[in-house]
PDB file of C-alpha atoms in Angstrom:
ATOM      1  CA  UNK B  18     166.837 187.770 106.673  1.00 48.00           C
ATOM      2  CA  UNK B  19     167.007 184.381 104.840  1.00 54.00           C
ATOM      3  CA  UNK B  20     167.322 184.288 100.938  1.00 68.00           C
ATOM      4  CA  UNK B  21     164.323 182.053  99.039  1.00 79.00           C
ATOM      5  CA  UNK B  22     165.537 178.682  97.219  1.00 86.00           C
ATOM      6  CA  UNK B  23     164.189 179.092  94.146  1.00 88.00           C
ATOM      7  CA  UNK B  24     161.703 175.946  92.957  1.00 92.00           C
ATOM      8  CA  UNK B  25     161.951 175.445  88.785  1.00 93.00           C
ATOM      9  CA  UNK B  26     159.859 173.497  86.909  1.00 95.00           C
ATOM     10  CA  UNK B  27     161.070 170.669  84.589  1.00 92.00           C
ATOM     11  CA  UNK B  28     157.866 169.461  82.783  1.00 91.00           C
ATOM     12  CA  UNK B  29     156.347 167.383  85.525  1.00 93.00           C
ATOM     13  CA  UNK B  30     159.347 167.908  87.934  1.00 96.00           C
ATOM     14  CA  UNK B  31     160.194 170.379  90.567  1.00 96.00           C
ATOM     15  CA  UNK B  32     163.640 171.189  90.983  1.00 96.00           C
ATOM     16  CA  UNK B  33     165.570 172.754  94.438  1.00 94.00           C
ATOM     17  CA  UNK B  34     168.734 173.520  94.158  1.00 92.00           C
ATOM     18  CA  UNK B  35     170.315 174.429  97.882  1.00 89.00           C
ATOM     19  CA  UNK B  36     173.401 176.214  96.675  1.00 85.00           C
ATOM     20  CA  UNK B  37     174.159 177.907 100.530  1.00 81.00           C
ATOM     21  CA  UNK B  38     173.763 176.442 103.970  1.00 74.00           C
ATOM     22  CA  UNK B  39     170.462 176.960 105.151  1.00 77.00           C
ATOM     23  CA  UNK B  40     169.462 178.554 107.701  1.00 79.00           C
ATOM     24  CA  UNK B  41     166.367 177.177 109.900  1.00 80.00           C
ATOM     25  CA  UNK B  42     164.167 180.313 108.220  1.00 87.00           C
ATOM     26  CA  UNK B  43     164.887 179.385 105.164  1.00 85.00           C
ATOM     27  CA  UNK B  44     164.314 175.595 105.390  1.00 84.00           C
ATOM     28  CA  UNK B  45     160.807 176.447 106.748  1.00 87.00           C
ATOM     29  CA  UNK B  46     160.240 178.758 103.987  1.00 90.00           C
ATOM     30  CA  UNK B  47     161.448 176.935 101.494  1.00 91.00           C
ATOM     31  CA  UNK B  48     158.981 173.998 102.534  1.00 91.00           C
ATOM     32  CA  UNK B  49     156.068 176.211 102.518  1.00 93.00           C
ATOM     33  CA  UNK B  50     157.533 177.681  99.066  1.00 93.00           C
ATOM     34  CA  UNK B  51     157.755 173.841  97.394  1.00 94.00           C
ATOM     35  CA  UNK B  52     154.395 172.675  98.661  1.00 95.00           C
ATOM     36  CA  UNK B  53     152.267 175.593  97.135  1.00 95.00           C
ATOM     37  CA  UNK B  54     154.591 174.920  94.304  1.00 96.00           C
ATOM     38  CA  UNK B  55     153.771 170.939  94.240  1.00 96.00           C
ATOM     39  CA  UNK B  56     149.970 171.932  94.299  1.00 96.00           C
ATOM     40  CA  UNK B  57     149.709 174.693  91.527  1.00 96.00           C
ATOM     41  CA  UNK B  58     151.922 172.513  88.865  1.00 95.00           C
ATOM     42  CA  UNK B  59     150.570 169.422  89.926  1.00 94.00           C
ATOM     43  CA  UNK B  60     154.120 167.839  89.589  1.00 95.00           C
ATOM     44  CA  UNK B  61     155.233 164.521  89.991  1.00 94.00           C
ATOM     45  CA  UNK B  62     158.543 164.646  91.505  1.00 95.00           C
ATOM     46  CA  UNK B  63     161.115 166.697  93.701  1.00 96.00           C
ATOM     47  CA  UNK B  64     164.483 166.422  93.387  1.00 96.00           C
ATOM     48  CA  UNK B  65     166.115 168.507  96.006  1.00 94.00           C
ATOM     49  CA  UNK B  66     169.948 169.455  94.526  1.00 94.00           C
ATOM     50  CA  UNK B  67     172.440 169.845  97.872  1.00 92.00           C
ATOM     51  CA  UNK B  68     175.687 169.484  95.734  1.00 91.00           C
ATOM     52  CA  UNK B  69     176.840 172.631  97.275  1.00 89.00           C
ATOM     53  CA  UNK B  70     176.037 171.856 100.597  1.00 86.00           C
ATOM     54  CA  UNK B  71     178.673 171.069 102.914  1.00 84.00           C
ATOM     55  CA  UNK B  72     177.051 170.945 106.655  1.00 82.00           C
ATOM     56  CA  UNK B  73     173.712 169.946 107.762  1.00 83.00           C
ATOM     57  CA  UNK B  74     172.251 169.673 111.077  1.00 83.00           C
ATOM     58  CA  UNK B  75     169.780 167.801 112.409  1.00 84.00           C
ATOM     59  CA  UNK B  76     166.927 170.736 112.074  1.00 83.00           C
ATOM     60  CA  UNK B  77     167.611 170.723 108.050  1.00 81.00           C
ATOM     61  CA  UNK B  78     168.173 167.095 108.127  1.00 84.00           C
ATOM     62  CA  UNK B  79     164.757 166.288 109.763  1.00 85.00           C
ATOM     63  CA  UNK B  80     163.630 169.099 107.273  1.00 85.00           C
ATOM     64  CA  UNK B  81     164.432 167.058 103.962  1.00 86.00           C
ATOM     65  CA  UNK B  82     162.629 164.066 105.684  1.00 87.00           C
ATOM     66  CA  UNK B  83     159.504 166.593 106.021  1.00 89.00           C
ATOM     67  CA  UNK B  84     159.749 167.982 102.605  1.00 89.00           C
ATOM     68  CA  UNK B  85     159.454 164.155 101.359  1.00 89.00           C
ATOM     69  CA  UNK B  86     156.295 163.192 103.346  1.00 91.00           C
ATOM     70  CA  UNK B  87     154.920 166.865 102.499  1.00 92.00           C
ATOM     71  CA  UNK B  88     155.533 165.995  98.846  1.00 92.00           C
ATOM     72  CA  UNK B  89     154.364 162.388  98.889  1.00 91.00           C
ATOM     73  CA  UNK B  90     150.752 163.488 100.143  1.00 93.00           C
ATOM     74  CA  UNK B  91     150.435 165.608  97.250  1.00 94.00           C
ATOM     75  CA  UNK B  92     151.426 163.005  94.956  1.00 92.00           C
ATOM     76  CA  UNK B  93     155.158 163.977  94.099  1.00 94.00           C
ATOM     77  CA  UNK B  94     158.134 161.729  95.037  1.00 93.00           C
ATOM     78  CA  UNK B  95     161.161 163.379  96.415  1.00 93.00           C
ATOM     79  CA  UNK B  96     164.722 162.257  95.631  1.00 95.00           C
ATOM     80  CA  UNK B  97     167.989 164.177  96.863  1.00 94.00           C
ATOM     81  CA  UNK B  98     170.674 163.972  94.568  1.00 96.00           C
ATOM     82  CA  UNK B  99     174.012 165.045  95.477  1.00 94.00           C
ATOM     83  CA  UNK B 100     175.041 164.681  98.357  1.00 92.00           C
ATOM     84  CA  UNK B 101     178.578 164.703  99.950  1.00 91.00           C
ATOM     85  CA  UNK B 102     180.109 161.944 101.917  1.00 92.00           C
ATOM     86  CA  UNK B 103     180.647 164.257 104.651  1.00 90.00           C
ATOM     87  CA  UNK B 104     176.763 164.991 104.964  1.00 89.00           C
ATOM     88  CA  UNK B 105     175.653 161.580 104.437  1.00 89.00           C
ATOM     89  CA  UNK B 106     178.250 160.527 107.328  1.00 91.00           C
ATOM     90  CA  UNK B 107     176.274 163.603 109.406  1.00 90.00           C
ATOM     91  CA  UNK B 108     172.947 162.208 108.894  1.00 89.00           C
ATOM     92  CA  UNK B 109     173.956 158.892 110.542  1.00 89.00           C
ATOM     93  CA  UNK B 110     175.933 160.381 113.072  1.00 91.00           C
ATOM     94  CA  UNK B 111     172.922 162.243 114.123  1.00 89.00           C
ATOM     95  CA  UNK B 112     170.664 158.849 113.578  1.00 88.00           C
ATOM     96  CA  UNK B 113     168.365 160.890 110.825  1.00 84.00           C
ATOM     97  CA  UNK B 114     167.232 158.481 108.486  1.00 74.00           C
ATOM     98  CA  UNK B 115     165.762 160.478 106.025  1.00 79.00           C
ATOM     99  CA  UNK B 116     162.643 157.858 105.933  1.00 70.00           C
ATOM    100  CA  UNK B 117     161.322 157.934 102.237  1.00 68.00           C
ATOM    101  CA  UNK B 118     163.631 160.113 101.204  1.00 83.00           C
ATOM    102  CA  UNK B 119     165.261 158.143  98.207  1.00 91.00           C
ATOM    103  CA  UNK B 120     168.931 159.259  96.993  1.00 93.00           C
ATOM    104  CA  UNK B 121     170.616 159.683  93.946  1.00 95.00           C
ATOM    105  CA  UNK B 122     174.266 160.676  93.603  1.00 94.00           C
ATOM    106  CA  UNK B 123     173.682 162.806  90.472  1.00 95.00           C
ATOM    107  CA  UNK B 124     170.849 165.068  88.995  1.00 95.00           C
ATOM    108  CA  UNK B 125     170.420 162.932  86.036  1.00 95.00           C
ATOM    109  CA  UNK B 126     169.951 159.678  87.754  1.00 96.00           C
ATOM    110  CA  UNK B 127     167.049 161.374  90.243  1.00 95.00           C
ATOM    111  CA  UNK B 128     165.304 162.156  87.355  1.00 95.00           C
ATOM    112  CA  UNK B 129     165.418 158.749  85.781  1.00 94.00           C
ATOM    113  CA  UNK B 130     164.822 157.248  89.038  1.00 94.00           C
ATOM    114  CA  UNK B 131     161.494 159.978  88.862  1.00 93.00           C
ATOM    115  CA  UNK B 132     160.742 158.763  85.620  1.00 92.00           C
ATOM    116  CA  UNK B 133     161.361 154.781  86.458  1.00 91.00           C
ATOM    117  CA  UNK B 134     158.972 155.679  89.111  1.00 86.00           C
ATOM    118  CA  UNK B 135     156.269 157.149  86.950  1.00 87.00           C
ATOM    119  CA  UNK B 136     156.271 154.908  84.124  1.00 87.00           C
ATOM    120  CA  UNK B 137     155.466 151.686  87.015  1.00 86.00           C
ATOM    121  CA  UNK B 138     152.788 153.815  88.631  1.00 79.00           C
ATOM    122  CA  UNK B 139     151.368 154.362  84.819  1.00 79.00           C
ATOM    123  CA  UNK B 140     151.267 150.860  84.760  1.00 81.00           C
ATOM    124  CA  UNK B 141     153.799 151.241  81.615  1.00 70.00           C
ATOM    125  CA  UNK B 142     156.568 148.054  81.045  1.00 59.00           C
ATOM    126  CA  UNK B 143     160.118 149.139  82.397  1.00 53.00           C
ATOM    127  CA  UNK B 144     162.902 147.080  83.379  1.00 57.00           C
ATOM    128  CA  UNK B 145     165.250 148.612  86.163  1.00 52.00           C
ATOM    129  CA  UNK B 146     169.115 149.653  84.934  1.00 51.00           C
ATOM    130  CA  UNK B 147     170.932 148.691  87.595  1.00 50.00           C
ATOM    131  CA  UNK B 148     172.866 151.107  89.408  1.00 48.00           C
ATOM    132  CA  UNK B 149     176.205 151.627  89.075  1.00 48.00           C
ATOM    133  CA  UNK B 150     177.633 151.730  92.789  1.00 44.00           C
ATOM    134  CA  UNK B 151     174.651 148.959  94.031  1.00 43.00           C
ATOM    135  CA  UNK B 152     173.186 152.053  96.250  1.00 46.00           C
ATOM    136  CA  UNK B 153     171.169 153.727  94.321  1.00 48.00           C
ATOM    137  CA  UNK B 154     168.070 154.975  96.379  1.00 50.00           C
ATOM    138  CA  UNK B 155     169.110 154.132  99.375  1.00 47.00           C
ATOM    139  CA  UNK B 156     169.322 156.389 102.459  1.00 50.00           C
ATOM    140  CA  UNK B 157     172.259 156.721 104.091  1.00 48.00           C
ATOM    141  CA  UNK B 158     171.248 154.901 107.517  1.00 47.00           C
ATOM    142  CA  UNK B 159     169.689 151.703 105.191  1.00 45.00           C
ATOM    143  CA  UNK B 160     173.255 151.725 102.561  1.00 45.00           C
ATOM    144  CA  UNK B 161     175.136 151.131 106.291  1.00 45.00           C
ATOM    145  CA  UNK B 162     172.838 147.561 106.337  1.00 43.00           C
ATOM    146  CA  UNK B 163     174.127 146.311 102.727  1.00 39.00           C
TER     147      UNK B 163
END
């Protein structure tokens, strides 16, 4: 039987932190799991925590890519923060690009990146900070292009 990701709530953000491998149950549940989740808090952004993840196949892979577009149609960005050079080197081995998925290497920059992204939807005056490794946001298939 697969274990359920827990989804906390950060004022207006949802937070997933994948601390196992997942299995393909689990991925599917925790998909249904976030989008109820997404709907009853009306939150504005995901940020999907696989620091502890070490392997990912192309099922969880195409997965993260799902949770985004699921997330983006009920008005929440989704950013995934941590992830290992091995997995990112996965991904484009298995030519997943992880289409508007946007990447962060740390929890605290995907939530300023969530923030950034609220303020300019808001309408508010921000000026970007410019990342520190000139990657920032960028999937691993579209960082190979730079």
């Amino acid at each position: 039987m697969s274990e359920q990701v827990p989804v906390l709530r950060i004022g207006q953000v949802l937070l997933v932190s994948i601390q196992t491998d997942l299995d393909d149950q689990a991925v599917m549940l925790l998909q249904d799991d976030l989008a109820a989740a997404v709907v009853e808090s009306g939150a504005h952004g995901v940020v999907i925590d696989i620091t502890a993840v070490e392997i990912v196949d192309s099922f969880v892979g195409r997965m993260l890519s799902t949770i985004a577009s699921i997330s983006s149609l009920l008005d929440a960005q989704t950013v995934v923060v941590g992830m290992r050079p091995a997995v990112a080197i996965t991904l484009v081995e298995l030519g997943l690009s992880l289409g508007g998925v946007r990447t962060a290497l740390t929890l605290d920059k995907g939530l300023r990146m969530l923030e950034q992204a609220r303020a300019v939807a808001r309408g508010e005056n921000t000026f970007a900070v410019p990342a520190e490794h000139g990657r920032e946001g960028v999937a691993p298939d579209a960082a190979a292009g730079l």
